[in-house]
């Protein structure tokens, strides 16, 4: 706990998961914390909205993975996730649709093993070996590797991390690593798909991230009743219980500096003085709020970075039920690499796209009117790509046709009673997201750990950055960890 002398007045810009986390930990340390959010509710990309028809849509995250990391946040405040919401395990966890077959991943790990053995002789044993290694990476990676502020490689010189270097497979690419275990292309796709959330091709992701497979498949896919937004509300409550104050509809217009430190932030043409600022807002955008001479990175730096995808999202309210559709479904009838090339090489709309559907009304009756379905569709895209309404609609029709083929349902288009699209330009306008990216920076080897944008401004001693564009990276659990890391660094700051 801070003494009164060391107590700081801290501004947190943005209330996404990293901002909520940073606010809670900074307030717990005894600081006066104010969170400024441009929207009328917390959550950032994880906001939620309700329609007049009675549909409740989570706008962003829908995969509740790595529950132990999220539990760890609540435990740090002597609370539990189930103090705030009911978490259910999905069974099946998800379904993957291929051109000639569909595969459901069951909840129990033993049944996943049996499934792999059924598809490929010997794959059950290989699955066990893969997950044993993935568990080790998860335990070391999520407990030690991703918890560093990453100012220097010396932070990783501990005996545990140094001794784990080879077993962490930092220098192996994920695709080659997976192919060393499995031959069947469907099994390879099942193991490769989680790294899409890390924002790069499997060839460019370190094999370290097989930890995602463990954090998902083995620990299970969960769902918080009421929607993913329940986690946002719970984290806000935790932060407020520590004393943090939230200010909605307040957009920071400028970060004012003098003598190489932040002195105030400007909101609605009024200046508010602070001892430190934690920016959970888009890193690139945050740096436009300070003079060019004080920025960590110039425009060339950002242009040369590899960003995770943006995406086309549709929020659909469907009259009637859609038999045969699971809570999570991955439509992989087309070639994964063709779609990935459109994101990272050709930067164009894919001719034969893959997409993901989430139908939470299969689990939660409160997110749609009785007898109706809540349908969330997501198609990954190259960041910075041009999007317009006619292009969005073209891809909506294709996605609906493939859902109809998969489920045997007819004429979904005529059954839509609510429709809202969200794409690249919306990510830019709502979140100031660089090139409209949805998931931050890709977790390629050249953008891992110390090689990511720094959490502290080099020239402004009391300006810090948190979230998916800095360490440890994209995703909800990493963002929660990011907020904790930055709050600890701010707490060390000496007020001058």
Coordinates of C-alpha atoms in Angstrom, one line a residue:
X1 CA 0.0 0.0 0.0
X2 CA 1.2 3.5 -0.9
X3 CA 1.9 6.0 1.9
X4 CA 0.1 9.3 1.6
X5 CA 3.4 10.8 0.4
X6 CA 3.8 8.3 -2.5
X7 CA 0.1 8.2 -3.4
X8 CA -0.4 9.2 -7.0
X9 CA -3.2 10.6 -9.0
X10 CA -3.5 8.5 -12.1
X11 CA -5.4 8.8 -15.3
X12 CA -6.3 5.7 -17.2
X13 CA -7.3 6.3 -20.8
X14 CA -9.8 3.7 -22.0
X15 CA -11.8 1.0 -20.2
X16 CA -11.0 -2.1 -22.3
X17 CA -9.7 -5.2 -20.4
X18 CA -6.2 -3.8 -19.9
X19 CA -7.6 -0.4 -18.7
X20 CA -10.0 -2.1 -16.3
X21 CA -7.1 -4.3 -15.0
X22 CA -4.7 -1.4 -14.6
X23 CA -7.3 0.7 -12.8
X24 CA -8.1 -2.0 -10.3
X25 CA -4.4 -2.8 -9.5
X26 CA -3.4 0.8 -9.4
X27 CA -6.3 1.7 -7.1
X28 CA -5.6 -1.3 -4.8
X29 CA -2.1 0.1 -4.3
X30 CA -3.6 3.2 -2.7
X31 CA -3.6 5.5 -5.7
X32 CA -6.3 7.9 -6.8
X33 CA -7.4 6.5 -10.1
X34 CA -9.7 8.1 -12.7
X35 CA -10.7 6.1 -15.9
X36 CA -11.7 8.2 -18.9
X37 CA -13.8 6.3 -21.5
X38 CA -15.0 7.9 -24.8
X39 CA -18.1 5.7 -25.0
X40 CA -21.1 5.6 -22.6
X41 CA -20.1 2.2 -21.1
X42 CA -17.0 0.3 -20.2
X43 CA -15.4 -2.6 -22.2
X44 CA -13.9 -1.1 -25.4
X45 CA -14.1 -3.8 -28.0
X46 CA -16.0 -5.9 -25.5
X47 CA -19.0 -3.6 -25.2
X48 CA -22.5 -4.9 -25.4
X49 CA -25.7 -3.6 -26.8
X50 CA -29.4 -4.4 -26.7
X51 CA -32.0 -4.0 -29.5
X52 CA -35.6 -3.0 -29.2
X53 CA -36.5 -6.6 -30.3
X54 CA -34.8 -8.1 -27.2
X55 CA -31.5 -9.2 -28.6
X56 CA -28.3 -8.8 -26.5
X57 CA -25.1 -8.7 -28.5
X58 CA -21.5 -8.9 -27.2
X59 CA -19.6 -6.7 -29.7
X60 CA -16.3 -8.4 -29.5
X61 CA -14.7 -11.3 -27.6
X62 CA -16.7 -14.5 -27.4
X63 CA -14.2 -17.3 -26.6
X64 CA -13.8 -17.6 -22.8
X65 CA -10.4 -19.4 -22.7
X66 CA -7.6 -19.6 -20.1
X67 CA -10.1 -19.3 -17.2
X68 CA -7.4 -19.7 -14.6
X69 CA -5.8 -16.4 -15.8
X70 CA -9.1 -14.6 -15.4
X71 CA -9.7 -16.3 -12.0
X72 CA -6.2 -15.1 -11.0
X73 CA -7.4 -11.5 -11.5
X74 CA -10.3 -11.9 -9.1
X75 CA -8.2 -13.9 -6.6
X76 CA -5.7 -11.0 -6.4
X77 CA -8.6 -9.0 -4.9
X78 CA -9.8 -11.8 -2.6
X79 CA -12.7 -12.5 -4.9
X80 CA -13.8 -15.1 -7.4
X81 CA -15.3 -15.0 -10.8
X82 CA -18.4 -16.8 -9.6
X83 CA -19.1 -13.9 -7.2
X84 CA -20.1 -12.0 -10.3
X85 CA -21.4 -14.4 -13.0
X86 CA -22.2 -18.0 -13.7
X87 CA -19.6 -19.7 -15.9
X88 CA -20.7 -22.8 -17.9
X89 CA -18.6 -25.3 -19.8
X90 CA -19.6 -25.7 -23.5
X91 CA -20.1 -29.3 -24.8
X92 CA -19.2 -29.5 -27.5
X93 CA -16.6 -26.7 -27.2
X94 CA -17.1 -25.9 -30.8
X95 CA -17.7 -27.4 -34.2
X96 CA -15.4 -27.2 -37.2
X97 CA -16.9 -27.5 -40.7
X98 CA -14.8 -28.8 -43.5
X99 CA -15.7 -29.3 -47.2
X100 CA -16.7 -32.9 -46.8
X101 CA -16.9 -33.4 -43.0
X102 CA -17.7 -31.7 -39.7
X103 CA -16.0 -32.3 -36.4
X104 CA -17.2 -31.4 -32.9
X105 CA -14.6 -30.9 -30.2
X106 CA -16.1 -32.5 -27.0
X107 CA -15.7 -30.9 -23.5
X108 CA -13.7 -33.8 -22.0
X109 CA -10.1 -34.1 -22.8
X110 CA -10.2 -37.9 -22.9
X111 CA -12.9 -37.7 -25.5
X112 CA -10.9 -35.3 -27.6
X113 CA -8.0 -37.8 -27.5
X114 CA -10.4 -40.6 -28.7
X115 CA -11.6 -38.3 -31.5
X116 CA -8.1 -37.7 -32.7
X117 CA -7.3 -41.4 -32.6
X118 CA -10.5 -42.1 -34.7
X119 CA -9.4 -39.6 -37.4
X120 CA -5.8 -40.7 -37.6
X121 CA -4.2 -43.9 -36.3
X122 CA -1.8 -43.1 -33.4
X123 CA -3.0 -39.5 -33.2
X124 CA -4.5 -40.1 -29.7
X125 CA -1.0 -40.7 -28.3
X126 CA 0.4 -37.8 -30.3
X127 CA -2.3 -35.6 -28.8
X128 CA -1.2 -36.6 -25.3
X129 CA 2.4 -35.7 -26.1
X130 CA 1.4 -32.5 -27.7
X131 CA -0.7 -31.4 -24.8
X132 CA 1.9 -32.5 -22.2
X133 CA 4.4 -30.1 -23.9
X134 CA 1.7 -27.4 -24.3
X135 CA 0.9 -27.7 -20.6
X136 CA 4.5 -27.0 -19.8
X137 CA 4.6 -24.0 -22.1
X138 CA 1.4 -22.8 -20.6
X139 CA 2.6 -23.0 -17.0
X140 CA 5.9 -21.4 -17.8
X141 CA 4.7 -19.0 -20.4
X142 CA 1.6 -17.7 -18.7
X143 CA 3.1 -17.6 -15.2
X144 CA 6.6 -16.4 -16.0
X145 CA 7.2 -15.4 -19.6
X146 CA 4.3 -13.1 -20.2
X147 CA 4.4 -11.3 -16.8
X148 CA 7.5 -9.3 -17.5
X149 CA 7.5 -5.5 -18.3
X150 CA 10.0 -6.4 -21.1
X151 CA 12.4 -3.5 -20.9
X152 CA 15.3 -5.9 -21.4
X153 CA 16.1 -9.5 -22.3
X154 CA 17.8 -9.7 -18.9
X155 CA 14.4 -10.0 -17.3
X156 CA 14.3 -13.5 -18.8
X157 CA 17.6 -14.6 -17.3
X158 CA 16.1 -16.5 -14.4
X159 CA 17.1 -20.1 -14.0
X160 CA 13.6 -21.3 -14.7
X161 CA 13.1 -19.4 -18.0
X162 CA 16.7 -20.0 -19.2
X163 CA 16.4 -23.7 -18.4
X164 CA 13.1 -23.8 -20.3
X165 CA 14.4 -22.1 -23.4
X166 CA 14.5 -25.2 -25.6
X167 CA 11.3 -26.7 -24.2
X168 CA 9.4 -23.4 -24.9
X169 CA 10.2 -23.8 -28.7
X170 CA 10.6 -20.1 -29.2
X171 CA 12.5 -20.6 -32.5
X172 CA 10.3 -23.2 -34.1
X173 CA 7.4 -22.2 -36.3
X174 CA 3.9 -23.4 -35.3
X175 CA 3.0 -25.0 -38.5
X176 CA 6.2 -27.2 -38.7
X177 CA 5.7 -28.0 -35.0
X178 CA 2.1 -29.2 -35.5
X179 CA 3.0 -31.3 -38.6
X180 CA 5.6 -33.1 -36.5
X181 CA 2.7 -34.5 -34.5
X182 CA -0.2 -35.0 -37.0
X183 CA -0.5 -35.9 -40.6
X184 CA -4.2 -35.6 -41.2
X185 CA -5.0 -32.1 -42.6
X186 CA -8.2 -31.8 -40.5
X187 CA -6.3 -32.4 -37.3
X188 CA -3.6 -29.9 -38.3
X189 CA -6.3 -27.3 -38.9
X190 CA -7.9 -28.1 -35.5
X191 CA -4.5 -27.4 -33.9
X192 CA -3.6 -24.4 -36.0
X193 CA -6.8 -22.4 -35.8
X194 CA -6.3 -21.0 -32.2
X195 CA -3.2 -19.1 -33.4
X196 CA -5.3 -17.1 -35.9
X197 CA -6.4 -15.2 -32.8
X198 CA -2.7 -14.2 -32.4
X199 CA -2.8 -12.5 -35.7
X200 CA -0.4 -14.3 -38.1
X201 CA 0.0 -17.3 -40.3
X202 CA 1.0 -20.5 -38.5
X203 CA 4.3 -20.4 -40.3
X204 CA 5.1 -17.1 -38.6
X205 CA 4.0 -17.9 -35.1
X206 CA 6.5 -19.4 -32.6
X207 CA 5.6 -22.9 -31.4
X208 CA 5.6 -21.5 -27.9
X209 CA 1.9 -20.7 -28.6
X210 CA 0.8 -24.3 -28.6
X211 CA 0.1 -23.1 -25.0
X212 CA -3.2 -21.7 -26.6
X213 CA -4.3 -25.3 -27.4
X214 CA -3.8 -26.3 -23.8
X215 CA -5.5 -23.1 -22.5
X216 CA -8.5 -23.8 -24.8
X217 CA -9.0 -27.5 -25.4
X218 CA -7.7 -29.0 -22.1
X219 CA -8.9 -26.2 -19.8
X220 CA -12.1 -26.0 -21.8
X221 CA -14.3 -23.4 -23.6
X222 CA -16.5 -21.5 -21.2
X223 CA -19.4 -19.0 -21.5
X224 CA -20.5 -16.5 -18.9
X225 CA -24.3 -16.4 -18.7
X226 CA -25.5 -13.0 -19.8
X227 CA -22.6 -12.7 -22.3
X228 CA -18.9 -11.9 -22.2
X229 CA -19.9 -8.4 -21.1
X230 CA -20.4 -9.9 -17.6
X231 CA -16.7 -10.0 -17.3
X232 CA -16.4 -6.3 -18.1
X233 CA -19.0 -5.4 -15.5
X234 CA -17.3 -7.6 -12.9
X235 CA -13.9 -6.1 -13.5
X236 CA -15.4 -2.6 -13.3
X237 CA -17.0 -3.5 -10.0
X238 CA -13.6 -4.8 -8.7
X239 CA -11.9 -1.5 -9.8
X240 CA -14.6 0.6 -8.2
X241 CA -14.4 -1.4 -4.9
X242 CA -10.7 -0.4 -4.8
X243 CA -11.7 3.3 -5.3
X244 CA -11.3 3.8 -9.0
X245 CA -13.7 6.4 -10.5
X246 CA -15.1 6.0 -14.0
X247 CA -15.9 8.9 -16.3
X248 CA -17.9 7.9 -19.4
X249 CA -18.5 10.0 -22.5
X250 CA -15.1 11.6 -21.8
X251 CA -12.6 11.5 -24.6
X252 CA -9.0 12.6 -24.0
X253 CA -8.1 15.1 -26.6
X254 CA -4.5 15.9 -25.6
X255 CA -1.8 14.8 -23.2
X256 CA 0.0 17.9 -21.9
X257 CA 3.7 17.7 -21.0
X258 CA 6.3 19.9 -19.5
X259 CA 9.9 19.1 -18.4
X260 CA 9.6 15.6 -19.9
X261 CA 6.6 14.6 -17.9
X262 CA 2.8 14.6 -18.2
X263 CA 1.2 17.4 -16.3
X264 CA -2.4 17.1 -17.4
X265 CA -4.8 15.7 -19.9
X266 CA -7.3 17.8 -21.9
X267 CA -10.9 16.7 -22.0
X268 CA -13.7 18.9 -23.5
X269 CA -11.2 21.8 -23.6
X270 CA -10.5 21.5 -19.9
X271 CA -7.2 20.4 -18.4
X272 CA -7.1 17.9 -15.5
X273 CA -3.8 17.4 -13.6
X274 CA -2.3 14.0 -13.0
X275 CA 0.9 12.5 -11.6
X276 CA 0.9 9.7 -14.2
X277 CA -1.1 8.4 -17.2
X278 CA -1.8 4.8 -18.2
X279 CA -3.0 4.7 -21.8
X280 CA -5.2 1.6 -22.5
X281 CA -6.2 3.4 -25.8
X282 CA -4.7 2.4 -29.1
X283 CA -0.9 2.9 -28.7
X284 CA -0.4 4.6 -32.1
X285 CA -3.4 7.0 -31.4
X286 CA -2.2 7.8 -27.9
X287 CA 1.1 8.9 -29.4
X288 CA -0.7 11.4 -31.6
X289 CA -1.9 13.1 -28.4
X290 CA 1.7 14.2 -27.5
X291 CA 4.3 16.2 -29.6
X292 CA 6.2 14.2 -32.3
X293 CA 9.5 14.8 -30.6
X294 CA 8.2 12.9 -27.5
X295 CA 6.8 9.9 -29.2
X296 CA 8.3 6.4 -28.8
X297 CA 7.8 5.5 -32.4
X298 CA 7.3 7.4 -35.7
X299 CA 4.9 6.6 -38.6
X300 CA 7.5 4.5 -40.4
X301 CA 7.8 2.2 -37.4
X302 CA 4.1 1.5 -37.4
X303 CA 3.9 0.9 -41.1
X304 CA 6.6 -1.8 -40.9
X305 CA 4.8 -3.7 -38.1
X306 CA 2.7 -6.8 -38.8
X307 CA -0.8 -6.2 -37.5
X308 CA -3.3 -8.8 -36.5
X309 CA -6.4 -8.9 -38.7
X310 CA -9.3 -6.6 -38.8
X311 CA -12.7 -8.3 -39.5
X312 CA -16.2 -8.0 -40.8
X313 CA -18.7 -8.7 -38.1
X314 CA -22.5 -9.1 -38.4
X315 CA -24.9 -9.0 -35.4
X316 CA -28.1 -10.7 -36.5
X317 CA -31.4 -11.3 -34.8
X318 CA -33.0 -14.4 -36.4
X319 CA -36.7 -15.2 -36.1
X320 CA -37.1 -18.9 -35.3
X321 CA -34.4 -21.4 -34.4
X322 CA -31.5 -22.7 -36.5
X323 CA -31.4 -26.5 -35.8
X324 CA -27.9 -28.1 -35.9
X325 CA -25.9 -24.9 -35.3
X326 CA -23.6 -25.0 -32.3
X327 CA -22.7 -22.1 -29.9
X328 CA -19.3 -21.8 -31.7
X329 CA -18.8 -22.9 -35.3
X330 CA -15.7 -22.5 -37.5
X331 CA -16.5 -22.7 -41.3
X332 CA -13.2 -24.0 -42.8
X333 CA -14.6 -25.5 -46.1
X334 CA -12.0 -23.4 -48.0
X335 CA -8.2 -23.4 -47.9
X336 CA -6.8 -21.7 -44.8
X337 CA -3.6 -20.4 -46.5
X338 CA -5.6 -18.8 -49.3
X339 CA -7.5 -16.7 -46.8
X340 CA -4.4 -15.9 -44.7
X341 CA -2.6 -14.7 -47.9
X342 CA -5.4 -12.3 -48.5
X343 CA -4.8 -10.8 -45.0
X344 CA -1.0 -10.6 -44.9
X345 CA 0.3 -10.8 -48.5
X346 CA -2.3 -9.6 -51.0
X347 CA -4.3 -7.4 -48.6
X348 CA -7.6 -7.9 -50.3
X349 CA -11.1 -9.3 -49.7
X350 CA -10.8 -13.1 -49.8
X351 CA -12.4 -14.9 -52.8
X352 CA -13.0 -18.1 -50.7
X353 CA -13.2 -16.9 -47.1
X354 CA -13.3 -18.8 -43.8
X355 CA -15.5 -17.4 -41.1
X356 CA -16.7 -18.0 -37.6
X357 CA -20.2 -18.0 -36.1
X358 CA -21.3 -17.6 -32.5
X359 CA -24.8 -18.4 -31.5
X360 CA -25.0 -17.8 -27.8
X361 CA -28.7 -18.3 -27.7
X362 CA -28.0 -22.0 -27.9
X363 CA -26.7 -21.7 -24.4
X364 CA -28.2 -18.6 -23.0
X365 CA -32.0 -17.9 -23.4
X366 CA -31.6 -14.3 -22.2
X367 CA -29.7 -13.0 -25.2
X368 CA -32.6 -13.5 -27.7
X369 CA -36.4 -13.4 -27.7
X370 CA -38.0 -16.7 -27.0
X371 CA -37.8 -19.0 -30.0
X372 CA -35.3 -16.8 -31.8
X373 CA -31.5 -16.9 -32.4
X374 CA -28.7 -14.5 -31.6
X375 CA -26.2 -14.8 -34.4
X376 CA -22.7 -13.2 -34.5
X377 CA -20.7 -13.7 -37.7
X378 CA -17.0 -12.8 -38.0
X379 CA -14.8 -12.9 -41.1
X380 CA -11.1 -12.0 -40.7
X381 CA -9.8 -9.3 -43.0
X382 CA -6.6 -7.4 -43.8
X383 CA -6.3 -4.2 -41.7
X384 CA -6.5 -1.0 -43.7
X385 CA -8.7 -2.6 -46.4
X386 CA -11.5 -0.5 -47.9
X387 CA -15.0 -1.6 -46.8
X388 CA -18.4 -0.4 -48.0
X389 CA -21.9 -1.5 -47.4
X390 CA -22.3 -3.4 -50.7
X391 CA -19.2 -5.5 -50.1
X392 CA -20.3 -6.2 -46.5
X393 CA -23.6 -7.4 -47.8
X394 CA -22.0 -9.6 -50.4
X395 CA -20.1 -11.5 -47.8
X396 CA -23.2 -11.7 -45.5
X397 CA -25.1 -13.6 -48.2
X398 CA -22.2 -16.0 -48.7
X399 CA -22.0 -16.7 -44.9
X400 CA -25.7 -17.2 -44.6
X401 CA -25.7 -19.6 -47.6
X402 CA -23.0 -21.7 -46.0
X403 CA -24.8 -21.8 -42.6
X404 CA -27.9 -23.0 -44.5
X405 CA -26.0 -25.7 -46.2
X406 CA -24.4 -26.8 -42.9
X407 CA -27.7 -26.9 -41.0
X408 CA -30.3 -27.7 -43.7
X409 CA -32.0 -24.4 -42.9
X410 CA -33.7 -22.4 -45.6
X411 CA -34.0 -18.6 -46.4
X412 CA -32.3 -17.2 -43.3
X413 CA -32.1 -13.8 -45.0
X414 CA -35.9 -13.4 -44.8
X415 CA -35.9 -14.3 -41.2
X416 CA -33.5 -11.5 -40.1
X417 CA -35.4 -9.0 -37.8
X418 CA -32.3 -7.2 -36.6
X419 CA -29.0 -6.6 -38.6
X420 CA -25.9 -4.5 -37.8
X421 CA -22.6 -4.7 -39.6
X422 CA -19.2 -3.7 -38.2
X423 CA -15.9 -3.5 -40.1
X424 CA -12.6 -1.8 -40.6
X425 CA -13.8 1.7 -40.8
X426 CA -15.9 1.2 -37.6
X427 CA -12.8 0.0 -35.6
X428 CA -11.1 3.2 -36.7
X429 CA -14.0 5.5 -35.8
X430 CA -14.9 3.8 -32.5
X431 CA -11.5 2.8 -31.1
X432 CA -9.0 4.9 -33.1
X433 CA -7.6 1.5 -34.0
X434 CA -4.5 1.7 -36.3
X435 CA -5.6 0.7 -39.8
X436 CA -8.8 -0.7 -38.2
X437 CA -7.0 -3.7 -36.6
X438 CA -9.2 -5.8 -34.3
X439 CA -6.6 -7.7 -32.4
X440 CA -3.5 -5.6 -32.0
X441 CA 0.0 -6.6 -33.2
X442 CA 0.7 -10.1 -34.5
X443 CA 2.7 -12.4 -32.1
X444 CA 5.4 -13.1 -34.6
X445 CA 8.9 -13.9 -33.2
X446 CA 10.1 -10.4 -34.3
X447 CA 7.2 -8.9 -32.3
X448 CA 7.5 -10.9 -29.1
X449 CA 8.4 -9.8 -25.6
X450 CA 11.2 -7.1 -25.6
X451 CA 10.6 -6.6 -29.4
X452 CA 7.1 -5.3 -28.8
X453 CA 6.3 -1.6 -28.3
X454 CA 7.5 -0.5 -24.9
X455 CA 5.1 -0.1 -22.0
X456 CA 6.8 3.1 -20.9
X457 CA 7.5 6.3 -22.8
X458 CA 11.2 6.8 -23.1
X459 CA 11.0 10.6 -23.0
X460 CA 8.0 11.2 -20.7
X461 CA 8.8 9.5 -17.4
X462 CA 5.2 9.2 -16.2
X463 CA 3.4 8.0 -19.4
X464 CA 2.7 4.3 -19.7
X465 CA 1.0 2.1 -22.3
X466 CA -1.0 -1.0 -21.9
X467 CA -3.1 -3.3 -24.0
X468 CA -2.9 -5.5 -27.1
X469 CA -0.3 -3.3 -28.9
X470 CA 2.2 -3.9 -26.2
X471 CA 3.2 -6.8 -23.9
X472 CA 2.2 -9.5 -23.6
X473 CA 0.0 -9.3 -26.7
X474 CA -3.5 -9.8 -28.1
X475 CA -6.4 -11.6 -26.4
X476 CA -8.4 -11.1 -23.2
X477 CA -6.2 -12.9 -20.7
X478 CA -3.0 -11.2 -22.0
X479 CA -4.7 -7.8 -21.8
X480 CA -5.7 -8.4 -18.2
X481 CA -2.1 -9.4 -17.5
X482 CA -0.9 -6.2 -19.4
X483 CA -2.9 -4.0 -17.0
X484 CA -1.4 -5.7 -14.0
X485 CA 2.2 -5.3 -15.3
X486 CA 1.8 -1.6 -16.0
X487 CA 0.1 -0.8 -12.7
X488 CA 3.1 -2.4 -10.9
X489 CA 5.5 -0.2 -12.9
X490 CA 3.5 3.0 -12.2
X491 CA 3.4 2.1 -8.6
X492 CA 7.2 2.2 -8.6
X493 CA 7.2 5.7 -10.0
X494 CA 8.7 8.3 -7.7
X495 CA 6.8 11.6 -7.8
X496 CA 9.1 14.6 -8.4

